Amino acid sequence: MSSKSIATSGQGLLPLDLPGLSAQAENEVSVRPKLPVDATRLLEALKYQVHVAIDYCHTLQPDDVLWIEVFGDVTVEGREQVEVKDYSGDLTDNHENLWKTLKNWLNEDFPHQDYASLVLLTTQEFGARASIQNWEGLDLDQRLEALEKIHKDAEKRYADRSTSRDGDSAVMSESKAKARKGKQEHIPEVLKFQRLVMAPGMREALKQVLAKVKLITDQPDLLGLIDQYKRRYLRAVLSHRQDEFLDDLFGFMTNAMKMTEGWSFTSAQFSSKIAELTKRYMVGTVKFPRIDAGKVGLEAQEASMRERLYVRKLEEIGADKRTIGQATVDRLSADKYIAELYKDCATSREDVEEYSSSHLQLHCSSRLSWIDRSPPLPSHSERQRNSRAFYHETCARPVVVFGSYDFTPVAFRNGVYHMLADQDSGDSLNDFQWKLWE
């Protein structure tokens, strides 16, 4: 991906004022060479490219796959290959941006036949006198004719400059004439690109490419692109959370595993992430999914749960069959609710884990409080009765709302309790227990 060529004054870290630092070392620090590349600018260029990719992800059809940097800047497999250019200045007939991009598309290693469109997307405006500014209105022959004229005029200007230099060399000293002759052999980079693109041997491939080329100009800069995205896609998101939404989405797009193992996104992956983030940051609330409570009740009667850890923990405090039966209904309900939440793509595993973790912490603290406040009980049956009271009080507490949902069913929250009790943490401090003794 190309970006503006900007020379900046790269500065090293200021020297530390340490005892014993020699004058020579101080001098070496002070004359550290300037950095040749503006790393901040490179980062901005990458951000721009990724935000363009985000825009294209919204256009993906169910079977589409979008790639970043693998086949070009942004590629929708089998559909479009997009070169993203964040440049200053106008897009003129002889701008390197145009000709270098055409050269890349004509490279024998680039399968231009695989794409329906080849897009040059740039922040540049067309130059006022650019003959390519009506590109979309030109047919194939007219596009080819325009490029031929641009190249012909460029060759003429170069030849005229060379002739002028040769004339000047005739009245110079021999040494100066040789120096001038060496300089006149320098060919402008853009002319090199033009010669490669317009070479006779490239003509058929060039025609195939030109028929697919789209020039999308005058695109907003990075901040403008972000603002445009917010207006287009984030109207349902709380205004003060829109930046967080974009930060999370950008993090998803630049995931380290994605970048190193094949920087690609399917339509389903992107849609799932958008649904999750929209639910998290949207204005208002979302309906909690429903399940068939009657069907779950029948499943609970038929299920064999006696050996499950959460059942053994209830039996440990002397819970009766009715209590264990209701616990089983809640446990199965939580499983089904979570499956529905994931199916809607509005909840991530991290959301459920965070909700569960919070309830584990609250439960452990509440249990310790009960143990501290309970008088010493001489008999095991009394300790069991006290533990059952703790169990029923815990299950009767008001439910903490899950995420942005309109309400959270008691069966879901209590089911989460039994899911936690079903896990053997191996850590007494974080083990979900109902018994009020150690």
Coordinates of C-alpha atoms in Angstrom, one line a residue:
M1 CA 0.0 0.0 0.0
S2 CA 1.3 3.4 -0.9
S3 CA 1.2 6.5 1.1
K4 CA 2.3 10.1 1.0
S5 CA 6.0 10.6 0.8
I6 CA 6.7 12.9 3.7
A7 CA 10.2 13.7 5.1
T8 CA 10.1 14.3 8.8
S9 CA 12.6 15.1 11.5
G10 CA 12.9 11.8 13.3
Q11 CA 14.4 12.4 16.7
G12 CA 16.0 9.8 19.0
L13 CA 15.4 9.6 22.8
L14 CA 16.9 12.5 24.8
P15 CA 20.3 11.4 26.4
L16 CA 20.1 10.5 30.0
D17 CA 22.1 12.7 32.4
L18 CA 24.1 9.9 33.9
P19 CA 27.4 10.3 35.8
G20 CA 30.4 9.1 33.8
L21 CA 28.8 9.6 30.4
S22 CA 31.7 10.6 28.2
A23 CA 31.8 13.6 25.9
Q24 CA 32.2 11.3 23.0
A25 CA 29.1 9.3 23.9
E26 CA 27.1 12.5 24.4
N27 CA 28.3 13.6 20.9
E28 CA 27.3 10.3 19.4
V29 CA 23.8 10.6 20.9
S30 CA 23.4 14.2 19.7
V31 CA 24.3 13.4 16.1
R32 CA 22.0 10.4 15.7
P33 CA 20.8 10.4 12.1
K34 CA 17.3 11.3 11.3
L35 CA 14.8 8.5 10.6
P36 CA 14.1 8.1 6.9
V37 CA 10.5 7.0 7.5
D38 CA 7.7 8.6 9.4
A39 CA 6.4 5.6 11.4
T40 CA 3.3 7.6 12.5
R41 CA 2.4 8.2 8.8
L42 CA 2.9 4.5 8.0
L43 CA 0.5 3.6 10.9
E44 CA -2.1 6.1 9.6
A45 CA -1.8 4.5 6.1
L46 CA -2.4 1.1 7.6
K47 CA -5.4 2.4 9.5
Y48 CA -6.8 3.9 6.3
Q49 CA -6.4 0.7 4.4
V50 CA -8.1 -1.3 7.2
H51 CA -11.0 1.1 7.4
V52 CA -11.5 0.9 3.6
A53 CA -11.5 -2.9 4.1
I54 CA -14.2 -2.5 6.8
D55 CA -16.4 -0.6 4.3
Y56 CA -16.0 -3.4 1.7
C57 CA -16.8 -6.0 4.3
H58 CA -20.3 -4.5 4.5
T59 CA -20.8 -5.4 0.8
L60 CA -19.8 -9.1 1.1
Q61 CA -22.3 -11.6 -0.2
P62 CA -22.8 -14.8 1.9
D63 CA -20.0 -16.8 0.1
D64 CA -17.6 -13.9 -0.3
V65 CA -14.2 -13.7 1.3
L66 CA -12.2 -10.5 1.8
W67 CA -8.4 -10.5 2.0
I68 CA -6.1 -7.7 3.2
E69 CA -2.5 -7.4 1.8
V70 CA -2.5 -11.0 0.4
F71 CA -3.5 -10.2 -3.2
G72 CA -3.2 -6.5 -3.0
D73 CA -4.4 -3.8 -0.6
V74 CA -8.0 -5.0 -0.3
T75 CA -9.4 -7.9 -2.3
V76 CA -12.9 -9.5 -2.4
E77 CA -12.1 -12.9 -3.8
G78 CA -13.3 -13.4 -7.3
R79 CA -14.9 -9.9 -7.4
E80 CA -12.8 -6.9 -6.8
Q81 CA -9.1 -6.0 -6.2
V82 CA -8.7 -2.6 -4.7
E83 CA -5.5 -0.6 -4.5
V84 CA -5.9 2.0 -1.6
K85 CA -3.8 5.2 -2.0
D86 CA -3.8 7.9 0.6
Y87 CA -2.0 10.6 -1.4
S88 CA -1.9 14.4 -1.4
G89 CA -2.0 16.4 -4.6
D90 CA -4.1 15.9 -7.7
L91 CA -4.3 12.7 -9.8
T92 CA -2.9 14.0 -13.1
D93 CA -2.3 12.2 -16.4
N94 CA 1.3 11.5 -15.5
H95 CA 0.9 10.8 -11.8
E96 CA 2.9 7.8 -10.6
N97 CA -0.1 6.6 -8.6
L98 CA -2.0 5.8 -11.8
W99 CA 0.8 4.2 -13.9
K100 CA 2.4 2.2 -11.1
T101 CA -1.0 0.7 -10.3
L102 CA -1.6 -0.2 -13.9
K103 CA 1.9 -1.8 -14.0
N104 CA 1.2 -3.9 -10.9
W105 CA -2.1 -5.1 -12.4
L106 CA -0.2 -6.1 -15.6
N107 CA 2.4 -8.1 -13.6
E108 CA 2.5 -11.7 -14.9
D109 CA 2.2 -12.9 -11.3
F110 CA -1.1 -11.0 -10.8
P111 CA -4.2 -12.9 -12.0
H112 CA -6.2 -10.0 -13.3
Q113 CA -8.5 -12.5 -15.0
D114 CA -9.8 -13.6 -11.6
Y115 CA -11.5 -10.2 -11.0
A116 CA -14.5 -8.5 -12.4
S117 CA -13.2 -5.1 -11.2
L118 CA -9.8 -3.5 -10.6
V119 CA -10.3 -0.4 -8.4
L120 CA -7.9 2.4 -7.7
L121 CA -9.3 4.1 -4.7
T122 CA -7.5 7.4 -3.8
T123 CA -7.9 10.5 -1.7
Q124 CA -6.7 12.5 -4.7
E125 CA -8.9 14.6 -6.9
F126 CA -8.5 14.5 -10.7
G127 CA -6.3 17.3 -12.0
A128 CA -8.2 20.1 -13.6
R129 CA -6.6 19.3 -17.0
A130 CA -6.4 15.6 -16.6
S131 CA -7.7 13.7 -19.7
I132 CA -8.6 10.7 -17.5
Q133 CA -11.1 12.6 -15.3
N134 CA -14.0 11.3 -17.4
W135 CA -12.7 7.8 -17.1
E136 CA -16.0 6.1 -16.3
G137 CA -17.5 7.7 -19.4
L138 CA -14.8 6.3 -21.7
D139 CA -15.2 3.0 -23.5
L140 CA -12.2 0.6 -23.9
D141 CA -10.9 2.2 -27.1
Q142 CA -11.1 5.7 -25.7
R143 CA -9.3 4.7 -22.5
L144 CA -6.5 3.1 -24.6
E145 CA -6.3 6.1 -26.8
A146 CA -6.1 8.5 -23.8
L147 CA -3.2 6.5 -22.3
E148 CA -1.4 6.3 -25.7
K149 CA -1.6 10.1 -26.0
I150 CA -0.4 10.6 -22.4
H151 CA 2.6 8.3 -23.1
K152 CA 3.4 9.9 -26.4
D153 CA 3.4 13.4 -24.9
A154 CA 5.6 12.2 -22.1
E155 CA 8.1 10.7 -24.5
K156 CA 8.2 14.0 -26.5
R157 CA 8.8 16.1 -23.4
Y158 CA 11.6 13.8 -22.4
A159 CA 13.1 13.9 -25.9
D160 CA 12.9 17.7 -26.0
R161 CA 14.7 17.9 -22.6
S162 CA 17.4 15.6 -23.8
T163 CA 17.9 17.6 -27.0
S164 CA 18.1 20.8 -25.0
R165 CA 20.7 19.3 -22.8
D166 CA 22.7 18.1 -25.8
G167 CA 22.7 21.6 -27.2
D168 CA 23.9 23.0 -23.9
S169 CA 26.7 20.4 -23.7
A170 CA 28.2 21.6 -27.0
V171 CA 29.4 24.9 -25.5
M172 CA 30.5 23.3 -22.2
S173 CA 33.9 22.0 -21.2
E174 CA 34.5 18.3 -21.8
S175 CA 34.2 17.4 -18.1
K176 CA 31.0 19.3 -17.6
A177 CA 29.6 17.9 -20.9
K178 CA 30.2 14.4 -19.6
A179 CA 28.5 15.1 -16.3
R180 CA 25.5 16.6 -18.1
K181 CA 25.4 13.6 -20.4
G182 CA 25.3 11.3 -17.4
K183 CA 22.4 13.3 -15.9
Q184 CA 20.4 13.2 -19.2
E185 CA 20.3 9.5 -19.1
H186 CA 18.1 9.6 -16.0
I187 CA 14.6 8.5 -17.0
P188 CA 11.7 9.7 -14.8
E189 CA 10.2 6.9 -12.8
V190 CA 6.7 7.5 -14.2
L191 CA 8.0 7.3 -17.8
K192 CA 9.5 3.9 -16.9
F193 CA 6.1 2.7 -15.8
Q194 CA 4.4 4.1 -18.9
R195 CA 6.9 2.3 -21.1
L196 CA 6.2 -1.0 -19.4
V197 CA 2.4 -0.5 -19.5
M198 CA 2.3 0.7 -23.1
A199 CA 4.8 -1.9 -24.4
P200 CA 3.5 -3.6 -27.6
G201 CA 3.8 -7.0 -25.9
M202 CA 1.5 -5.9 -23.2
R203 CA -1.3 -4.7 -25.5
E204 CA -3.8 -7.6 -25.2
A205 CA -3.3 -7.8 -21.4
L206 CA -3.7 -4.0 -21.1
K207 CA -7.0 -4.1 -22.9
Q208 CA -8.3 -6.8 -20.6
V209 CA -7.2 -4.7 -17.6
L210 CA -8.5 -1.4 -18.8
A211 CA -12.0 -2.8 -19.3
K212 CA -12.1 -3.6 -15.6
V213 CA -10.4 -0.5 -14.2
K214 CA -12.4 1.9 -11.9
L215 CA -11.0 5.1 -10.6
I216 CA -12.6 6.2 -7.3
T217 CA -11.2 9.6 -6.5
D218 CA -11.6 12.4 -4.0
Q219 CA -12.1 10.0 -1.1
P220 CA -12.0 11.4 2.5
D221 CA -8.9 11.2 4.6
L222 CA -8.7 8.9 7.6
L223 CA -10.8 11.1 10.0
G224 CA -13.3 11.8 7.2
L225 CA -13.5 8.1 6.5
I226 CA -14.3 7.3 10.1
D227 CA -16.8 10.1 10.4
Q228 CA -18.5 8.9 7.2
Y229 CA -18.7 5.3 8.6
K230 CA -20.3 6.5 11.8
R231 CA -23.0 8.4 9.8
R232 CA -23.6 5.4 7.5
Y233 CA -23.5 2.5 9.9
L234 CA -23.5 3.6 13.5
R235 CA -26.7 5.6 13.9
A236 CA -28.2 2.9 16.2
V237 CA -25.1 3.0 18.5
L238 CA -24.9 5.3 21.4
S239 CA -23.0 8.4 20.2
H240 CA -20.5 8.4 23.1
R241 CA -19.8 4.7 22.4
Q242 CA -19.2 4.9 18.7
D243 CA -15.4 5.3 19.1
E244 CA -15.4 2.2 21.3
F245 CA -17.4 0.3 18.7
L246 CA -14.8 1.2 16.1
D247 CA -11.9 0.4 18.3
D248 CA -13.3 -3.0 19.0
L249 CA -14.0 -3.5 15.3
F250 CA -10.5 -2.3 14.3
G251 CA -9.0 -4.8 16.9
F252 CA -11.0 -7.6 15.3
M253 CA -9.8 -6.6 11.8
T254 CA -6.1 -6.4 12.9
N255 CA -6.1 -9.6 15.1
A256 CA -2.5 -10.9 15.2
M257 CA -3.6 -14.4 14.3
K258 CA -5.5 -13.1 11.3
M259 CA -2.6 -11.0 10.1
T260 CA 0.0 -13.8 10.3
E261 CA -2.1 -16.9 9.2
G262 CA -4.0 -15.4 6.3
W263 CA -5.5 -11.9 6.6
S264 CA -9.0 -12.8 5.5
F265 CA -12.6 -12.4 6.6
T266 CA -15.7 -14.3 5.5
S267 CA -19.1 -12.6 5.3
A268 CA -20.3 -14.7 8.3
Q269 CA -17.4 -13.8 10.5
F270 CA -17.8 -10.1 9.8
S271 CA -21.6 -10.2 10.2
S272 CA -21.2 -12.0 13.5
K273 CA -18.8 -9.4 14.9
I274 CA -21.0 -6.5 13.8
A275 CA -24.0 -8.1 15.5
E276 CA -22.1 -8.6 18.7
L277 CA -20.8 -5.0 18.8
T278 CA -24.2 -3.5 17.8
K279 CA -25.8 -5.4 20.7
R280 CA -23.1 -4.2 23.0
Y281 CA -23.2 -0.5 22.1
M282 CA -26.6 0.1 20.5
V283 CA -29.1 2.6 21.8
G284 CA -31.8 1.0 24.0
T285 CA -32.1 -2.7 24.8
V286 CA -32.5 -6.1 23.1
K287 CA -35.1 -8.8 23.6
F288 CA -33.8 -11.8 25.6
P289 CA -34.4 -15.0 23.6
R290 CA -37.2 -17.4 24.6
I291 CA -37.1 -21.1 25.1
D292 CA -39.8 -23.7 25.5
A293 CA -40.0 -24.0 29.3
G294 CA -42.4 -27.0 29.1
K295 CA -40.0 -28.9 26.9
V296 CA -37.1 -28.2 29.2
G297 CA -39.1 -29.4 32.1
L298 CA -39.7 -32.8 30.4
E299 CA -36.0 -33.0 29.5
A300 CA -35.1 -32.4 33.1
Q301 CA -37.4 -35.3 34.3
E302 CA -35.7 -37.7 31.8
A303 CA -32.2 -36.5 32.3
S304 CA -29.8 -38.5 34.4
M305 CA -28.0 -35.9 36.4
R306 CA -27.4 -37.7 39.7
E307 CA -23.6 -38.0 39.2
R308 CA -23.2 -34.4 38.1
L309 CA -21.1 -32.3 40.5
Y310 CA -23.8 -29.6 41.0
V311 CA -26.2 -32.3 42.1
R312 CA -23.7 -33.8 44.6
K313 CA -23.2 -30.3 46.0
L314 CA -26.9 -29.9 46.6
E315 CA -27.2 -33.4 48.1
E316 CA -24.3 -32.4 50.4
I317 CA -26.6 -29.8 52.0
G318 CA -29.6 -32.1 52.2
A319 CA -31.6 -30.7 49.3
D320 CA -34.7 -32.6 48.5
K321 CA -35.8 -34.1 45.1
R322 CA -37.9 -31.0 44.3
T323 CA -35.0 -28.6 44.9
I324 CA -32.7 -30.8 42.8
G325 CA -35.3 -31.1 40.1
Q326 CA -35.7 -27.3 39.8
A327 CA -32.0 -26.9 39.8
T328 CA -31.8 -29.3 36.9
V329 CA -34.5 -27.3 35.0
D330 CA -32.5 -24.1 35.6
R331 CA -29.2 -25.8 34.6
L332 CA -30.7 -27.0 31.2
S333 CA -32.4 -23.7 30.7
A334 CA -29.2 -21.8 31.0
D335 CA -27.6 -24.1 28.4
K336 CA -30.4 -23.4 25.9
Y337 CA -30.5 -19.7 26.6
I338 CA -26.8 -19.5 25.9
A339 CA -27.1 -21.5 22.7
E340 CA -29.9 -19.0 21.6
L341 CA -27.7 -16.0 22.5
Y342 CA -24.8 -17.3 20.4
K343 CA -27.2 -18.1 17.6
D344 CA -28.3 -14.5 17.4
C345 CA -24.6 -13.4 17.1
A346 CA -25.4 -10.8 19.6
T347 CA -23.4 -12.3 22.5
S348 CA -19.8 -13.5 22.6
R349 CA -18.4 -16.2 24.8
E350 CA -16.5 -13.5 26.6
D351 CA -19.8 -11.8 27.6
V352 CA -21.1 -15.0 29.1
E353 CA -17.8 -15.7 30.9
E354 CA -17.7 -12.2 32.3
Y355 CA -21.3 -12.5 33.6
S356 CA -20.4 -15.9 35.2
S357 CA -17.2 -14.7 36.7
S358 CA -19.0 -11.7 38.3
H359 CA -21.5 -14.0 39.9
L360 CA -18.8 -16.4 41.1
Q361 CA -17.1 -13.5 42.9
L362 CA -20.4 -12.2 44.4
H363 CA -21.3 -15.8 45.5
C364 CA -18.0 -16.5 47.2
S365 CA -18.1 -13.2 49.1
S366 CA -21.7 -13.8 50.2
R367 CA -20.9 -17.3 51.3
L368 CA -18.0 -16.2 53.4
S369 CA -20.2 -13.5 55.0
W370 CA -22.8 -16.1 55.9
I371 CA -20.1 -18.3 57.4
D372 CA -18.7 -15.4 59.5
R373 CA -22.2 -14.4 60.7
S374 CA -23.4 -17.9 61.5
P375 CA -23.0 -19.1 65.1
P376 CA -21.2 -22.4 65.7
L377 CA -23.6 -25.2 64.9
P378 CA -23.0 -28.5 66.8
S379 CA -24.8 -30.9 64.5
H380 CA -24.4 -31.6 60.8
S381 CA -28.1 -31.4 60.2
E382 CA -28.2 -27.9 61.5
R383 CA -25.3 -26.9 59.3
Q384 CA -27.2 -28.4 56.3
R385 CA -30.3 -26.5 57.2
N386 CA -28.4 -23.2 57.4
S387 CA -26.8 -24.0 54.0
R388 CA -30.2 -24.7 52.5
A389 CA -31.4 -21.3 53.7
F390 CA -28.4 -19.7 52.1
Y391 CA -29.1 -21.6 48.8
H392 CA -32.8 -20.5 48.7
E393 CA -32.0 -16.9 49.6
T394 CA -29.3 -16.8 46.9
C395 CA -31.7 -18.2 44.2
A396 CA -34.4 -15.7 45.2
R397 CA -32.2 -12.6 44.9
P398 CA -33.1 -10.0 42.2
V399 CA -31.5 -10.9 38.9
V400 CA -28.6 -8.8 37.5
V401 CA -29.4 -7.9 33.9
F402 CA -27.3 -9.6 31.3
G403 CA -25.7 -7.1 28.8
S404 CA -28.2 -4.8 27.1
Y405 CA -31.1 -7.2 27.2
D406 CA -34.6 -6.0 28.3
F407 CA -34.7 -8.5 31.1
T408 CA -32.8 -11.6 32.3
P409 CA -34.8 -14.7 33.3
V410 CA -34.3 -16.1 36.8
A411 CA -33.8 -19.5 35.2
F412 CA -30.9 -18.2 33.3
R413 CA -29.2 -16.6 36.3
N414 CA -29.8 -19.6 38.6
G415 CA -28.7 -21.9 35.8
V416 CA -25.4 -20.0 35.6
Y417 CA -25.1 -20.7 39.4
H418 CA -25.4 -24.5 38.7
M419 CA -23.1 -24.3 35.7
L420 CA -20.5 -22.8 38.1
A421 CA -21.2 -25.4 40.7
D422 CA -20.7 -28.1 38.0
Q423 CA -17.1 -27.1 37.6
D424 CA -14.3 -28.4 39.9
S425 CA -12.0 -25.4 40.2
G426 CA -9.5 -27.2 42.4
D427 CA -9.2 -23.9 44.2
S428 CA -11.1 -23.6 47.5
L429 CA -11.2 -19.9 47.3
N430 CA -13.0 -19.9 43.9
D431 CA -14.9 -23.2 44.2
F432 CA -18.7 -22.6 43.9
Q433 CA -20.1 -24.2 47.1
W434 CA -23.5 -24.1 48.9
K435 CA -22.3 -25.7 52.1
L436 CA -21.5 -23.2 54.9
W437 CA -18.6 -25.2 56.3
E438 CA -15.1 -25.9 55.3

